Amino acid sequence: MQCLDRRLRRTDDREGIEERAAAGWCRVRSRGDSAAQLRHGLLCAVERARAQRGETLFVTGAAGGVGLAAVDLGRHLGLRVVAGVGSDDKADLVRGYGASEVINYRSEDLRDRIKSITSGDGIDIGFDNVGGAIFEQMARSMKWGGRLMPIGFTGGEIPQIPMNLPLLKNYAIIGVFVGAWAEKFSAEAARMNDTLMQLLADGKIRPHIDRVLPLEEAGDAMRAIANRTVQGRIVLKIR
């Protein structure tokens, strides 16, 4: 395992190597599509949303690798973070990363809870990587002038929403596809990555490692992710 940035590499420090790998700044043989792309993509998404300290950020899939990174960055940026999860056993984790409120959208009415949490105002920033019916409910829970950002569709369904919803509340829907963005704007992507590496080196953000497995168990790791039993990241070690 090789670390990609000198600020995060010390030859006598093995204790934090898994953490750095989970953040995407250590590699196993090749860089590939590392979690670093996800992390700088998240910061890009927050910046694209013009996030202001004190605004309300709602994150779906908040206990997963991408979602938990969004929660962590939102906390660092001074946002009021509301975490959406699919089971109650994930609540403590997201609270530990900065979520002030947690919604279990499988057992609670998402729109009613958002209305209650925001005193009826709705959410300033919606960060969705689940899609389907959850995105549709978020589209009906936005604040006037808010920003709704589809990041992915891990639920398997690409949502379709009535376009009168953003029209009536003057909110924006902003797509974020970090891979294409990084290729098209490589200099900006490099600067974004440097910012995130410095935040990690300073201990201001921290990836959560669910488990560390040998490379030979990569298949088990993929199945765990597919079954949604992973909180944060899995790190694969070659030795």
Tab-separated table of C-alpha atoms in Angstrom:
chain	number	residue	atom	x	y	z
A	1	MET	CA	0.000	0.000	0.000
A	2	GLN	CA	1.451	3.349	-1.058
A	3	CYS	CA	0.481	6.798	0.169
A	4	LEU	CA	-0.070	9.456	-2.528
A	5	ASP	CA	0.736	12.589	-0.544
A	6	ARG	CA	3.783	13.346	1.608
A	7	ARG	CA	1.715	15.218	4.163
A	8	LEU	CA	-0.029	11.918	4.909
A	9	ARG	CA	2.960	9.599	4.735
A	10	ARG	CA	5.322	8.668	7.540
A	11	THR	CA	7.393	5.517	7.312
A	12	ASP	CA	7.053	4.827	11.040
A	13	ASP	CA	3.268	5.290	11.097
A	14	ARG	CA	1.252	2.175	10.310
A	15	GLU	CA	-1.569	3.016	12.687
A	16	GLY	CA	-3.283	5.466	10.314
A	17	ILE	CA	-2.535	3.836	6.964
A	18	GLU	CA	-6.017	2.327	6.703
A	19	GLU	CA	-7.605	5.712	7.387
A	20	ARG	CA	-5.578	7.340	4.658
A	21	ALA	CA	-6.440	4.532	2.268
A	22	ALA	CA	-10.128	4.950	3.021
A	23	ALA	CA	-9.857	8.626	2.142
A	24	GLY	CA	-8.278	7.664	-1.161
A	25	TRP	CA	-4.745	8.991	-0.650
A	26	CYS	CA	-3.145	5.610	-0.345
A	27	ARG	CA	-3.293	3.145	-3.138
A	28	VAL	CA	-3.027	-0.533	-3.827
A	29	ARG	CA	-0.819	-0.802	-6.914
A	30	SER	CA	-2.771	1.794	-8.912
A	31	ARG	CA	-4.875	4.829	-8.218
A	32	GLY	CA	-8.025	3.689	-9.994
A	33	ASP	CA	-11.273	5.396	-9.020
A	34	SER	CA	-10.279	6.159	-5.467
A	35	ALA	CA	-12.401	7.491	-2.664
A	36	ALA	CA	-10.416	10.714	-3.086
A	37	GLN	CA	-12.501	11.439	-6.176
A	38	LEU	CA	-15.620	11.007	-4.087
A	39	ARG	CA	-14.265	13.269	-1.382
A	40	HIS	CA	-13.210	16.134	-3.604
A	41	GLY	CA	-16.443	15.629	-5.500
A	42	LEU	CA	-18.354	16.186	-2.300
A	43	LEU	CA	-16.548	19.413	-1.616
A	44	CYS	CA	-17.190	20.433	-5.209
A	45	ALA	CA	-20.864	19.665	-4.709
A	46	VAL	CA	-21.062	21.739	-1.550
A	47	GLU	CA	-19.267	24.627	-3.251
A	48	ARG	CA	-21.504	24.346	-6.311
A	49	ALA	CA	-24.446	24.603	-3.952
A	50	ARG	CA	-23.003	27.886	-2.598
A	51	ALA	CA	-23.378	26.575	0.939
A	52	GLN	CA	-23.526	29.199	3.650
A	53	ARG	CA	-22.772	28.600	7.326
A	54	GLY	CA	-25.966	27.813	9.204
A	55	GLU	CA	-27.873	26.455	6.202
A	56	THR	CA	-29.610	23.088	6.447
A	57	LEU	CA	-28.065	20.211	4.497
A	58	PHE	CA	-30.015	16.959	4.123
A	59	VAL	CA	-27.946	13.908	3.120
A	60	THR	CA	-29.426	10.569	2.058
A	61	GLY	CA	-27.514	7.321	2.449
A	62	ALA	CA	-25.719	9.199	5.190
A	63	ALA	CA	-23.985	6.186	6.752
A	64	GLY	CA	-22.381	5.040	3.484
A	65	GLY	CA	-18.982	6.123	2.206
A	66	VAL	CA	-20.193	9.045	0.074
A	67	GLY	CA	-22.962	10.116	2.439
A	68	LEU	CA	-20.819	10.039	5.567
A	69	ALA	CA	-18.166	12.124	3.840
A	70	ALA	CA	-20.886	14.684	3.006
A	71	VAL	CA	-21.990	14.738	6.643
A	72	ASP	CA	-18.384	15.202	7.776
A	73	LEU	CA	-17.720	18.029	5.312
A	74	GLY	CA	-21.045	19.687	6.099
A	75	ARG	CA	-20.139	19.763	9.787
A	76	HIS	CA	-16.734	21.249	8.966
A	77	LEU	CA	-18.359	23.964	6.837
A	78	GLY	CA	-20.730	24.962	9.625
A	79	LEU	CA	-23.917	23.594	8.078
A	80	ARG	CA	-26.823	22.168	10.023
A	81	VAL	CA	-26.667	18.560	8.893
A	82	VAL	CA	-29.724	16.320	8.778
A	83	ALA	CA	-28.819	12.704	8.033
A	84	GLY	CA	-31.141	10.307	6.238
A	85	VAL	CA	-30.579	6.602	6.960
A	86	GLY	CA	-32.382	3.362	6.205
A	87	SER	CA	-32.058	1.736	9.639
A	88	ASP	CA	-31.872	2.909	13.244
A	89	ASP	CA	-28.549	1.164	13.921
A	90	LYS	CA	-26.785	3.784	11.775
A	91	ALA	CA	-28.001	6.774	13.789
A	92	ASP	CA	-25.151	6.875	16.326
A	93	LEU	CA	-22.524	6.813	13.582
A	94	VAL	CA	-23.919	9.774	11.650
A	95	ARG	CA	-24.472	11.751	14.838
A	96	GLY	CA	-20.836	11.139	15.722
A	97	TYR	CA	-19.835	12.708	12.405
A	98	GLY	CA	-21.855	15.868	12.939
A	99	ALA	CA	-25.509	15.223	12.119
A	100	SER	CA	-27.766	17.235	14.433
A	101	GLU	CA	-30.884	15.322	13.348
A	102	VAL	CA	-31.405	11.824	11.939
A	103	ILE	CA	-34.343	10.612	9.840
A	104	ASN	CA	-35.017	6.937	9.181
A	105	TYR	CA	-36.830	7.270	5.860
A	106	ARG	CA	-37.880	3.618	5.909
A	107	SER	CA	-39.892	3.970	9.112
A	108	GLU	CA	-40.694	7.704	9.247
A	109	ASP	CA	-42.537	10.078	6.939
A	110	LEU	CA	-39.677	11.979	5.334
A	111	ARG	CA	-41.646	15.073	4.363
A	112	ASP	CA	-43.286	15.403	7.775
A	113	ARG	CA	-39.951	15.058	9.581
A	114	ILE	CA	-38.229	17.625	7.364
A	115	LYS	CA	-41.123	20.005	7.871
A	116	SER	CA	-40.874	19.548	11.635
A	117	ILE	CA	-37.080	19.927	11.774
A	118	THR	CA	-37.065	23.071	9.611
A	119	SER	CA	-40.195	24.656	11.137
A	120	GLY	CA	-41.896	24.322	7.780
A	121	ASP	CA	-39.197	26.144	5.793
A	122	GLY	CA	-37.722	23.116	4.015
A	123	ILE	CA	-34.077	22.244	3.343
A	124	ASP	CA	-31.537	24.602	1.785
A	125	ILE	CA	-29.388	21.858	0.259
A	126	GLY	CA	-30.450	18.337	-0.645
A	127	PHE	CA	-27.632	15.839	-1.272
A	128	ASP	CA	-29.102	12.630	-2.685
A	129	ASN	CA	-27.284	9.494	-3.763
A	130	VAL	CA	-30.266	7.128	-3.400
A	131	GLY	CA	-32.782	8.332	-6.005
A	132	GLY	CA	-36.269	6.935	-6.557
A	133	ALA	CA	-39.107	7.914	-4.244
A	134	ILE	CA	-36.737	9.506	-1.720
A	135	PHE	CA	-35.544	12.060	-4.271
A	136	GLU	CA	-39.154	12.791	-5.193
A	137	GLN	CA	-39.999	13.506	-1.539
A	138	MET	CA	-36.929	15.732	-1.242
A	139	ALA	CA	-38.104	17.655	-4.307
A	140	ARG	CA	-41.268	18.493	-2.364
A	141	SER	CA	-39.337	19.478	0.767
A	142	MET	CA	-37.031	22.178	-0.572
A	143	LYS	CA	-36.759	25.692	0.774
A	144	TRP	CA	-37.388	28.690	-1.464
A	145	GLY	CA	-34.164	29.259	-3.440
A	146	GLY	CA	-32.698	25.913	-2.309
A	147	ARG	CA	-30.358	23.592	-4.215
A	148	LEU	CA	-31.213	19.944	-4.846
A	149	MET	CA	-28.288	17.823	-5.977
A	150	PRO	CA	-28.601	14.322	-7.449
A	151	ILE	CA	-25.284	12.516	-6.841
A	152	GLY	CA	-26.287	8.978	-7.830
A	153	PHE	CA	-29.044	6.393	-7.792
A	154	THR	CA	-27.945	3.580	-5.497
A	155	GLY	CA	-31.573	2.629	-4.902
A	156	GLY	CA	-31.690	1.497	-8.534
A	157	GLU	CA	-34.384	3.885	-9.755
A	158	ILE	CA	-33.752	7.143	-11.617
A	159	PRO	CA	-36.429	9.547	-10.354
A	160	GLN	CA	-38.756	11.682	-12.424
A	161	ILE	CA	-40.279	14.758	-10.823
A	162	PRO	CA	-42.846	17.341	-11.927
A	163	MET	CA	-40.918	20.398	-13.020
A	164	ASN	CA	-43.452	22.739	-11.460
A	165	LEU	CA	-41.839	21.888	-8.100
A	166	PRO	CA	-38.547	23.758	-8.686
A	167	LEU	CA	-40.452	26.430	-10.620
A	168	LEU	CA	-42.841	27.287	-7.770
A	169	LYS	CA	-40.098	27.597	-5.140
A	170	ASN	CA	-37.378	28.914	-7.446
A	171	TYR	CA	-34.930	26.218	-6.368
A	172	ALA	CA	-32.206	24.723	-8.527
A	173	ILE	CA	-31.468	21.110	-9.413
A	174	ILE	CA	-27.703	20.749	-9.798
A	175	GLY	CA	-26.213	17.500	-11.078
A	176	VAL	CA	-22.809	16.416	-9.795
A	177	PHE	CA	-20.802	13.845	-11.773
A	178	VAL	CA	-17.346	14.117	-10.282
A	179	GLY	CA	-15.527	11.792	-12.679
A	180	ALA	CA	-16.433	13.819	-15.754
A	181	TRP	CA	-15.846	17.088	-13.894
A	182	ALA	CA	-12.348	16.023	-12.824
A	183	GLU	CA	-11.439	15.112	-16.407
A	184	LYS	CA	-12.810	18.339	-17.861
A	185	PHE	CA	-11.423	20.650	-15.164
A	186	SER	CA	-8.260	18.868	-14.062
A	187	ALA	CA	-6.568	21.946	-12.529
A	188	GLU	CA	-9.604	22.749	-10.383
A	189	ALA	CA	-9.871	19.086	-9.406
A	190	ALA	CA	-6.231	19.038	-8.321
A	191	ARG	CA	-6.736	22.139	-6.167
A	192	MET	CA	-9.860	20.608	-4.649
A	193	ASN	CA	-7.975	17.422	-3.873
A	194	ASP	CA	-5.171	19.418	-2.222
A	195	THR	CA	-7.721	21.158	-0.015
A	196	LEU	CA	-9.184	17.850	1.104
A	197	MET	CA	-5.772	16.330	1.751
A	198	GLN	CA	-4.903	19.257	3.976
A	199	LEU	CA	-8.188	18.901	5.872
A	200	LEU	CA	-7.412	15.226	6.424
A	201	ALA	CA	-3.824	15.916	7.461
A	202	ASP	CA	-5.076	18.504	9.975
A	203	GLY	CA	-7.609	16.058	11.385
A	204	LYS	CA	-10.561	18.239	10.382
A	205	ILE	CA	-12.231	15.463	8.392
A	206	ARG	CA	-11.905	11.744	9.018
A	207	PRO	CA	-13.013	8.746	6.947
A	208	HIS	CA	-14.808	5.992	8.824
A	209	ILE	CA	-13.492	2.458	8.287
A	210	ASP	CA	-16.103	-0.256	8.627
A	211	ARG	CA	-13.627	-3.097	8.240
A	212	VAL	CA	-10.199	-3.993	6.842
A	213	LEU	CA	-10.019	-7.110	4.644
A	214	PRO	CA	-7.278	-8.877	2.706
A	215	LEU	CA	-7.368	-8.346	-1.049
A	216	GLU	CA	-8.414	-11.976	-1.507
A	217	GLU	CA	-11.748	-11.133	0.137
A	218	ALA	CA	-12.610	-8.373	-2.334
A	219	GLY	CA	-15.668	-10.356	-3.411
A	220	ASP	CA	-16.969	-10.396	0.165
A	221	ALA	CA	-16.393	-6.650	0.378
A	222	MET	CA	-18.432	-6.038	-2.772
A	223	ARG	CA	-21.265	-8.217	-1.501
A	224	ALA	CA	-21.315	-6.338	1.810
A	225	ILE	CA	-21.591	-3.037	-0.054
A	226	ALA	CA	-24.355	-4.406	-2.308
A	227	ASN	CA	-26.240	-5.653	0.767
A	228	ARG	CA	-25.919	-2.223	2.441
A	229	THR	CA	-24.299	-3.615	5.561
A	230	VAL	CA	-21.273	-1.297	5.307
A	231	GLN	CA	-21.005	1.914	7.298
A	232	GLY	CA	-18.338	4.165	5.837
A	233	ARG	CA	-15.571	2.456	3.849
A	234	ILE	CA	-13.975	-0.957	3.444
A	235	VAL	CA	-10.183	-1.012	3.064
A	236	LEU	CA	-8.481	-3.860	1.192
A	237	LYS	CA	-4.910	-4.708	2.160
A	238	ILE	CA	-2.400	-6.578	-0.008
A	239	ARG	CA	-0.163	-7.471	2.932
